[in-house]
CSV table of C-alpha atoms and ligand atoms in Angstrom, one decimal:
chain,number,residue,atom,x,y,z
A,1,MET,CA,77.6,85.7,27.6
A,2,ASN,CA,76.2,87.3,24.5
A,3,ILE,CA,78.7,87.3,21.7
A,4,LYS,CA,78.2,88.8,18.3
A,5,VAL,CA,78.8,86.1,15.6
A,6,THR,CA,79.5,86.9,12.0
A,7,LYS,CA,79.6,83.6,10.1
A,8,THR,CA,81.8,82.9,7.0
A,9,LYS,CA,80.1,82.6,3.7
A,10,ALA,CA,82.8,80.3,2.4
A,11,SER,CA,83.7,77.5,4.8
A,12,ARG,CA,87.0,75.8,4.1
A,13,LEU,CA,86.0,72.7,6.1
A,14,LYS,CA,85.6,70.5,3.0
A,15,ASP,CA,89.2,71.1,1.9
A,16,VAL,CA,90.6,69.6,5.0
A,17,ASP,CA,91.7,65.9,5.2
A,18,PHE,CA,91.0,65.1,8.8
A,19,GLU,CA,92.7,61.7,8.4
A,20,ARG,CA,96.1,63.3,7.7
A,21,LEU,CA,96.7,66.4,9.8
A,22,GLU,CA,100.1,67.9,10.6
A,23,PHE,CA,100.7,70.6,13.2
A,24,GLY,CA,99.5,74.1,13.0
A,25,ASP,CA,99.2,74.7,9.2
A,26,ILE,CA,95.3,74.8,8.9
A,27,PHE,CA,93.1,77.3,10.7
A,28,SER,CA,89.4,76.8,11.4
A,29,ASP,CA,86.7,79.1,9.8
A,30,HIS,CA,86.3,81.5,12.7
A,31,MET,CA,88.2,83.4,15.3
A,32,VAL,CA,87.6,85.5,18.5
A,33,SER,CA,88.6,89.1,18.4
A,34,MET,CA,88.3,91.7,21.2
A,35,ASP,CA,89.8,95.1,21.4
A,36,TYR,CA,91.1,97.1,24.3
A,37,ARG,CA,90.6,100.9,24.1
A,38,ASN,CA,90.2,103.8,26.5
A,39,GLY,CA,91.3,101.7,29.4
A,40,ARG,CA,88.9,98.7,29.0
A,41,TRP,CA,88.3,95.6,27.1
A,42,LEU,CA,85.3,95.9,24.7
A,43,GLU,CA,82.9,93.0,23.8
A,44,PRO,CA,84.4,89.9,22.1
A,45,GLU,CA,83.2,89.0,18.7
A,46,ILE,CA,83.4,85.9,16.6
A,47,VAL,CA,84.3,86.7,13.0
A,48,PRO,CA,85.6,84.7,9.9
A,49,TYR,CA,89.2,83.8,10.2
A,50,GLY,CA,91.1,86.1,7.8
A,51,ALA,CA,93.4,89.0,7.2
A,52,MET,CA,93.1,92.1,9.4
A,53,GLU,CA,94.2,95.6,8.8
A,54,ILE,CA,97.3,96.6,10.7
A,55,PHE,CA,99.9,99.4,10.1
A,56,PRO,CA,103.6,99.3,9.5
A,57,ALA,CA,104.2,101.3,12.8
A,58,LEU,CA,102.4,98.6,14.8
A,59,CYS,CA,104.4,98.6,18.0
A,60,THR,CA,104.2,94.8,18.4
A,61,PHE,CA,106.3,94.5,15.2
A,62,HIS,CA,109.0,96.8,16.6
A,63,TYR,CA,109.0,96.0,20.3
A,64,GLY,CA,107.4,92.6,20.8
A,65,GLN,CA,104.7,93.5,23.3
A,66,ALA,CA,102.7,90.3,22.9
A,67,ILE,CA,101.8,87.1,24.7
A,68,PHE,CA,100.2,83.8,23.8
A,69,GLU,CA,98.8,80.6,25.1
A,70,GLY,CA,98.4,77.1,23.7
A,71,LEU,CA,95.7,74.6,24.9
A,72,LYS,CA,93.7,71.8,23.4
A,73,GLY,CA,90.1,70.8,22.8
A,74,PHE,CA,88.8,67.3,22.1
A,75,TYR,CA,85.8,65.3,21.4
A,76,GLY,CA,85.3,63.0,24.4
A,77,SER,CA,84.3,59.3,23.8
A,78,ASP,CA,80.8,60.4,25.0
A,79,GLY,CA,80.5,62.9,22.2
A,80,SER,CA,81.0,66.0,24.4
A,81,ILE,CA,83.5,68.7,23.6
A,82,LYS,CA,86.2,69.1,26.3
A,83,ILE,CA,89.0,71.5,27.0
A,84,PHE,CA,91.9,70.4,29.1
A,85,ARG,CA,92.6,72.5,32.3
A,86,PRO,CA,91.6,75.9,30.8
A,87,GLU,CA,91.8,77.7,34.1
A,88,ARG,CA,95.5,76.8,34.4
A,89,TYR,CA,96.3,78.2,30.9
A,90,HIS,CA,94.3,81.3,31.7
A,91,ALA,CA,96.1,81.8,35.0
A,92,ARG,CA,99.4,81.6,33.1
A,93,MET,CA,98.1,84.1,30.5
A,94,ILE,CA,97.4,86.5,33.4
A,95,ARG,CA,101.0,86.0,34.6
A,96,SER,CA,102.4,86.6,31.1
A,97,SER,CA,100.2,89.7,30.7
A,98,LYS,CA,101.6,91.2,33.9
A,99,ARG,CA,105.2,90.7,32.8
A,100,LEU,CA,104.5,92.3,29.4
A,101,CYS,CA,102.4,95.2,30.8
A,102,ILE,CA,99.3,93.9,29.0
A,103,PRO,CA,95.9,94.4,30.6
A,104,PRO,CA,94.5,91.0,31.8
A,105,VAL,CA,91.5,89.3,30.2
A,106,ASP,CA,89.3,87.7,32.9
A,107,PHE,CA,88.4,84.0,32.9
A,108,GLU,CA,84.7,84.5,32.1
A,109,THR,CA,85.6,86.4,28.9
A,110,PHE,CA,88.3,83.9,28.0
A,111,ILE,CA,86.2,80.8,28.5
A,112,GLY,CA,83.0,82.4,27.3
A,113,SER,CA,84.4,83.5,24.0
A,114,LEU,CA,86.2,80.2,23.5
A,115,ARG,CA,83.0,78.3,24.2
A,116,GLY,CA,81.3,80.4,21.6
A,117,LEU,CA,84.1,79.8,19.1
A,118,LEU,CA,84.0,76.0,19.6
A,119,ALA,CA,80.2,76.0,19.1
A,120,VAL,CA,80.5,77.7,15.7
A,121,ASP,CA,83.5,75.7,14.6
A,122,LYS,CA,82.7,72.3,16.3
A,123,GLU,CA,83.1,70.5,13.0
A,124,TRP,CA,86.7,71.5,13.0
A,125,ILE,CA,87.5,69.4,16.1
A,126,PRO,CA,89.1,66.2,14.9
A,127,ARG,CA,87.6,62.9,16.0
A,128,LYS,CA,90.6,60.7,15.3
A,129,LYS,CA,92.6,59.4,18.3
A,130,GLY,CA,95.8,61.3,18.7
A,131,TYR,CA,94.4,64.4,17.0
A,132,SER,CA,92.9,67.5,18.6
A,133,LEU,CA,92.0,71.1,18.1
A,134,TYR,CA,94.9,73.3,19.1
A,135,ILE,CA,93.7,76.5,20.6
A,136,ARG,CA,95.9,79.6,20.3
A,137,PRO,CA,94.7,82.6,22.4
A,138,PHE,CA,97.0,85.7,22.1
A,139,ILE,CA,97.2,89.4,22.8
A,140,ILE,CA,99.1,91.9,20.7
A,141,ALA,CA,99.7,95.6,21.3
A,142,MET,CA,97.9,97.7,18.7
A,143,ASP,CA,99.3,101.2,19.0
A,144,ASN,CA,101.2,102.7,16.1
A,145,PHE,CA,104.3,104.6,17.1
A,146,LEU,CA,108.1,104.3,17.0
A,147,GLY,CA,109.1,105.5,20.5
A,148,VAL,CA,109.5,102.7,23.1
A,149,LYS,CA,106.6,102.7,25.5
A,150,VAL,CA,103.7,100.6,26.7
A,151,SER,CA,100.8,100.5,24.2
A,152,ASP,CA,97.4,102.0,25.1
A,153,THR,CA,95.5,99.7,22.8
A,154,TYR,CA,95.5,95.8,22.4
A,155,ARG,CA,93.7,93.0,20.6
A,156,PHE,CA,92.9,89.7,22.2
A,157,MET,CA,92.3,86.9,19.7
A,158,ILE,CA,91.7,83.2,19.7
A,159,ILE,CA,92.5,81.1,16.6
A,160,THR,CA,92.2,77.3,16.4
A,161,SER,CA,93.9,74.7,14.3
A,162,PRO,CA,93.0,71.0,13.9
A,163,VAL,CA,96.3,69.1,14.5
A,164,GLY,CA,98.0,65.7,14.5
A,165,ALA,CA,101.3,64.9,16.1
A,166,TYR,CA,103.6,67.8,16.9
A,167,TYR,CA,106.8,66.1,15.9
A,168,LYS,CA,107.2,64.1,12.7
A,169,GLU,CA,108.6,61.4,15.0
A,170,GLY,CA,105.1,61.1,16.6
A,171,ILE,CA,105.6,59.3,19.9
A,172,ASN,CA,109.0,58.1,18.8
A,173,PRO,CA,112.0,59.5,20.7
A,174,VAL,CA,113.5,62.9,19.8
A,175,LYS,CA,117.2,63.9,19.8
A,176,LEU,CA,118.3,66.9,21.8
A,177,VAL,CA,121.5,68.9,21.7
A,178,THR,CA,122.8,71.6,24.1
A,179,SER,CA,123.9,74.9,22.6
A,180,GLY,CA,127.5,75.8,23.3
A,181,GLU,CA,126.9,79.4,22.4
A,182,TYR,CA,123.4,80.6,23.0
A,183,VAL,CA,121.0,80.8,25.9
A,184,ARG,CA,117.2,81.0,25.8
A,185,ALA,CA,116.4,83.0,29.0
A,186,VAL,CA,117.9,84.2,32.2
A,187,ARG,CA,116.4,84.7,35.6
A,188,GLY,CA,114.6,88.1,35.7
A,189,GLY,CA,114.1,88.0,31.9
A,190,LEU,CA,111.1,86.8,30.0
A,191,GLY,CA,111.6,83.0,30.3
A,192,THR,CA,108.6,82.5,32.6
A,193,ALA,CA,106.2,84.4,30.3
A,194,LYS,CA,104.7,82.8,27.1
A,195,THR,CA,105.9,85.6,24.8
A,196,PRO,CA,107.2,85.6,21.2
A,197,ALA,CA,110.6,87.0,22.3
A,198,ASN,CA,111.6,83.7,23.9
A,199,TYR,CA,111.0,82.0,20.6
A,200,ALA,CA,112.9,84.7,18.7
A,201,ALA,CA,115.9,83.9,20.9
A,202,SER,CA,115.6,80.2,20.2
A,203,LEU,CA,115.3,80.3,16.4
A,204,LEU,CA,119.0,80.4,15.4
A,205,PRO,CA,120.2,77.7,17.8
A,206,GLY,CA,117.2,75.7,16.9
A,207,GLU,CA,118.1,75.9,13.2
A,208,GLU,CA,121.7,74.8,14.0
A,209,ALA,CA,120.4,71.9,16.0
A,210,LYS,CA,118.1,70.8,13.1
A,211,HIS,CA,121.0,71.2,10.6
A,212,ASN,CA,123.0,68.8,12.7
A,213,GLY,CA,120.2,66.2,12.8
A,214,PHE,CA,118.7,67.0,16.2
A,215,THR,CA,115.0,67.7,16.9
A,216,GLN,CA,115.4,70.6,19.4
A,217,VAL,CA,117.9,72.4,21.7
A,218,LEU,CA,118.2,71.3,25.3
A,219,TRP,CA,118.6,74.6,27.1
A,220,LEU,CA,121.2,75.1,29.9
A,221,ASP,CA,121.0,77.9,32.4
A,222,GLY,CA,122.2,81.2,31.1
A,223,VAL,CA,124.6,82.0,33.9
A,224,GLU,CA,126.7,78.9,34.6
A,225,ARG,CA,125.7,77.0,31.4
A,226,LYS,CA,125.6,74.0,33.5
A,227,TYR,CA,122.1,73.2,34.8
A,228,ILE,CA,119.4,71.9,32.5
A,229,GLU,CA,116.4,74.2,32.1
A,230,GLU,CA,114.0,73.0,29.4
A,231,VAL,CA,113.6,72.3,25.7
A,232,GLY,CA,112.0,75.5,24.4
A,233,THR,CA,108.6,74.1,23.6
A,234,MET,CA,108.7,71.5,26.4
A,235,ASN,CA,109.7,71.1,30.0
A,236,ILE,CA,111.9,68.1,30.7
A,237,PHE,CA,111.9,65.2,33.1
A,238,PHE,CA,114.6,62.5,34.0
A,239,VAL,CA,113.9,59.1,35.6
A,240,ILE,CA,117.0,58.3,37.6
A,241,GLY,CA,116.7,55.2,39.9
A,242,ASP,CA,113.2,55.4,41.3
A,243,GLU,CA,113.1,59.1,41.2
A,244,LEU,CA,111.5,61.5,38.8
A,245,ILE,CA,113.5,64.8,38.5
A,246,THR,CA,112.6,68.0,36.8
A,247,PRO,CA,114.4,71.4,36.9
A,248,PRO,CA,112.8,73.9,39.4
A,249,LEU,CA,110.9,77.0,38.4
A,250,GLU,CA,113.4,79.6,39.5
A,251,GLY,CA,112.6,82.4,37.2
A,252,SER,CA,113.8,81.3,33.7
A,253,VAL,CA,111.8,78.1,33.0
A,254,LEU,CA,108.3,78.2,31.7
A,255,ASP,CA,105.7,76.8,34.2
A,256,GLY,CA,104.2,74.2,31.8
A,257,ILE,CA,100.7,72.9,32.4
A,258,THR,CA,101.7,69.5,31.2
A,259,ARG,CA,104.6,69.6,33.7
A,260,GLN,CA,102.1,70.3,36.4
A,261,THR,CA,99.9,67.5,35.2
A,262,VAL,CA,102.8,65.0,35.2
A,263,ILE,CA,103.9,66.0,38.7
A,264,HIS,CA,100.4,65.6,39.9
A,265,LEU,CA,99.9,62.1,38.4
A,266,TRP,CA,103.3,60.9,39.6
A,267,LYS,CA,102.6,62.0,43.2
A,268,ASP,CA,99.2,60.4,43.0
A,269,LEU,CA,100.9,57.1,42.2
A,270,GLY,CA,102.7,57.5,45.6
A,271,ARG,CA,106.0,58.0,43.9
A,272,LYS,CA,108.7,60.6,44.3
A,273,VAL,CA,109.1,63.7,42.2
A,274,THR,CA,112.0,66.1,42.9
A,275,GLU,CA,112.1,69.6,41.5
A,276,ARG,CA,115.8,70.4,41.8
A,277,ARG,CA,118.7,71.7,39.8
A,278,ILE,CA,120.2,68.9,37.6
A,279,SER,CA,123.4,69.5,35.7
A,280,ILE,CA,124.1,68.2,32.2
A,281,ASP,CA,127.2,66.4,33.7
A,282,GLU,CA,125.0,64.6,36.2
A,283,VAL,CA,122.6,63.5,33.4
A,284,LEU,CA,125.5,62.3,31.2
A,285,SER,CA,127.2,60.4,34.0
A,286,CYS,CA,123.9,58.8,35.1
A,287,ALA,CA,123.3,57.8,31.5
A,288,MET,CA,126.8,56.3,31.2
A,289,GLY,CA,126.4,54.5,34.6
A,290,GLY,CA,123.0,53.1,33.6
A,291,SER,CA,120.8,54.7,36.4
A,292,LEU,CA,119.2,57.2,33.9
A,293,THR,CA,116.5,55.0,32.4
A,294,GLU,CA,114.1,57.5,30.8
A,295,VAL,CA,114.0,61.1,29.7
A,296,PHE,CA,110.9,62.8,28.4
A,297,GLY,CA,109.6,66.3,27.4
A,298,THR,CA,106.2,67.6,28.3
A,299,GLY,CA,104.1,70.2,26.5
A,300,THR,CA,100.6,70.7,25.3
A,301,ALA,CA,101.5,70.3,21.6
A,302,ALA,CA,103.4,67.0,21.9
A,303,VAL,CA,101.8,66.0,25.3
A,304,ILE,CA,104.7,63.6,26.3
A,305,SER,CA,107.7,63.2,24.0
A,306,PRO,CA,110.3,60.6,24.8
A,307,VAL,CA,114.0,61.6,24.4
A,308,GLY,CA,116.2,59.0,22.9
A,309,GLU,CA,119.5,60.9,22.7
A,310,ILE,CA,121.3,63.8,24.3
A,311,GLN,CA,124.4,65.4,22.9
A,312,HIS,CA,126.5,67.8,24.8
A,313,GLY,CA,129.8,69.0,23.2
A,314,ASN,CA,131.5,65.8,22.0
A,315,VAL,CA,129.6,63.6,24.4
A,316,ARG,CA,126.6,61.7,23.2
A,317,ALA,CA,124.3,59.7,25.5
A,318,GLY,CA,121.6,57.3,24.4
A,319,VAL,CA,118.6,56.9,26.6
A,320,ASN,CA,116.8,53.6,26.9
A,321,SER,CA,118.4,52.4,23.6
A,322,GLY,CA,116.5,55.1,21.8
A,323,LYS,CA,113.1,53.6,22.7
A,324,ILE,CA,110.1,54.9,24.6
A,325,GLY,CA,110.3,53.8,28.3
A,326,PRO,CA,107.5,52.4,30.4
A,327,MET,CA,106.9,55.5,32.6
A,328,THR,CA,106.9,57.7,29.5
A,329,GLN,CA,104.4,55.5,27.8
A,330,PHE,CA,102.2,55.3,31.0
A,331,LEU,CA,102.1,59.1,31.3
A,332,TYR,CA,101.3,59.5,27.6
A,333,ASP,CA,98.5,56.9,27.8
A,334,GLU,CA,97.1,58.3,31.1
A,335,ILE,CA,97.0,62.0,30.0
A,336,THR,CA,95.6,61.3,26.5
A,337,GLY,CA,93.2,58.8,28.0
A,338,ILE,CA,91.8,61.5,30.3
A,339,GLN,CA,91.7,64.0,27.5
A,340,TYR,CA,89.7,61.7,25.2
A,341,GLY,CA,87.4,60.6,28.0
A,342,GLU,CA,88.7,57.0,27.9
A,343,ARG,CA,90.1,57.0,31.4
A,344,PRO,CA,88.4,58.5,34.5
A,345,ASP,CA,89.0,62.2,34.9
A,346,ARG,CA,89.7,61.8,38.6
A,347,PHE,CA,90.9,65.4,39.1
A,348,ASN,CA,88.2,67.2,37.0
A,349,TRP,CA,90.8,68.4,34.5
A,350,CYS,CA,88.4,68.3,31.5
A,351,HIS,CA,86.2,71.3,31.2
A,352,THR,CA,83.1,70.3,29.2
A,353,VAL,CA,82.0,73.1,26.9
A,354,GLN,CA,79.2,71.4,25.0
B,1,PLP,C1,104.4,76.4,26.2
B,1,PLP,C2,105.8,76.0,26.6
B,1,PLP,C3,106.1,74.9,27.3
B,1,PLP,C4,105.1,73.8,27.6
B,1,PLP,O1,104.0,74.3,28.4
B,1,PLP,P1,102.6,73.5,28.4
B,1,PLP,O2,101.8,74.4,29.3
B,1,PLP,O3,102.8,72.2,29.0
B,1,PLP,O4,102.2,73.5,27.0
B,1,PLP,C5,107.4,74.7,27.7
B,1,PLP,N1,108.3,75.6,27.5
B,1,PLP,C6,108.1,76.7,26.8
B,1,PLP,C7,109.2,77.7,26.6
B,1,PLP,C8,106.8,77.0,26.3
B,1,PLP,O5,106.6,78.1,25.7
């Protein structure tokens, strides 16, 4: 693939402290940009990261026709650059595109332009353990109009950000709370697509949760307000007895790649994973009865995040005395070990780009 590259004249690399990175507030020097016009995607280009010209009537501002992805790149222990399961993230981007009436970007263009970007910005990939390069591909509608309709023009972009831990808690347990009032998504809505609208729906309840001392909202289903769905930026798993339970993908929960990875690793251990509806009442009663031993969230940004506390109405349940459990720790170590090339990549999940 031949991509036109325009390099920055003023790299910001020297301003970055790679020993102390937070999440998502620094962007590498370059980005991928590719336009869709006259019914087809044009050639991708790599250009300096920076402002771009858009107009106030941009339909994305008004109607939210946009999708995104989030994946990670690493330096392996052998010095190679790896991306974790890119074909899975790309497949989900295609599914999100369909739901939002956005023309699909094929895998060759996706991975080829990403490979080009990482070659230009390889110094931006952190080498410290626990750190990575967060990769954010996205597509926005580019028409300017105020009537509601599907756009005729689009822009595909990839920006990257060297990141540390997603939560300030790091791998320490987070606190979740259900929302008595709001829902994130309903079956038939946008919940299965990675699209900004889902996050717009979650901002107010998320702020309320933070105000009350919680890390994130634990979403219940939008119809009965009874069954657990996910955490907004993470899918969720419960260890009850010797079983690992996660809510099924029934049309409102996002199909997380880390969720897929956890299910695969767990089954590979010869252990049982059940994708089934699980109510908040069941979780609370198992927590009280002592059979709920671990709860964790899964997502690319945080990888595996232990949950130490769940609050629902006036009921508060602690999990594993607020400490990370052995299964949660195992999964974190196994997945990050594979990502950093410290453990065997038995399922060929790491795509070596250079
Ligand atoms: C991205 C995301 C997740 C996690 O998915 P991963 O592919 O594991 O990163 C979970 N829930 C929602 C709503 C998301 O947007």
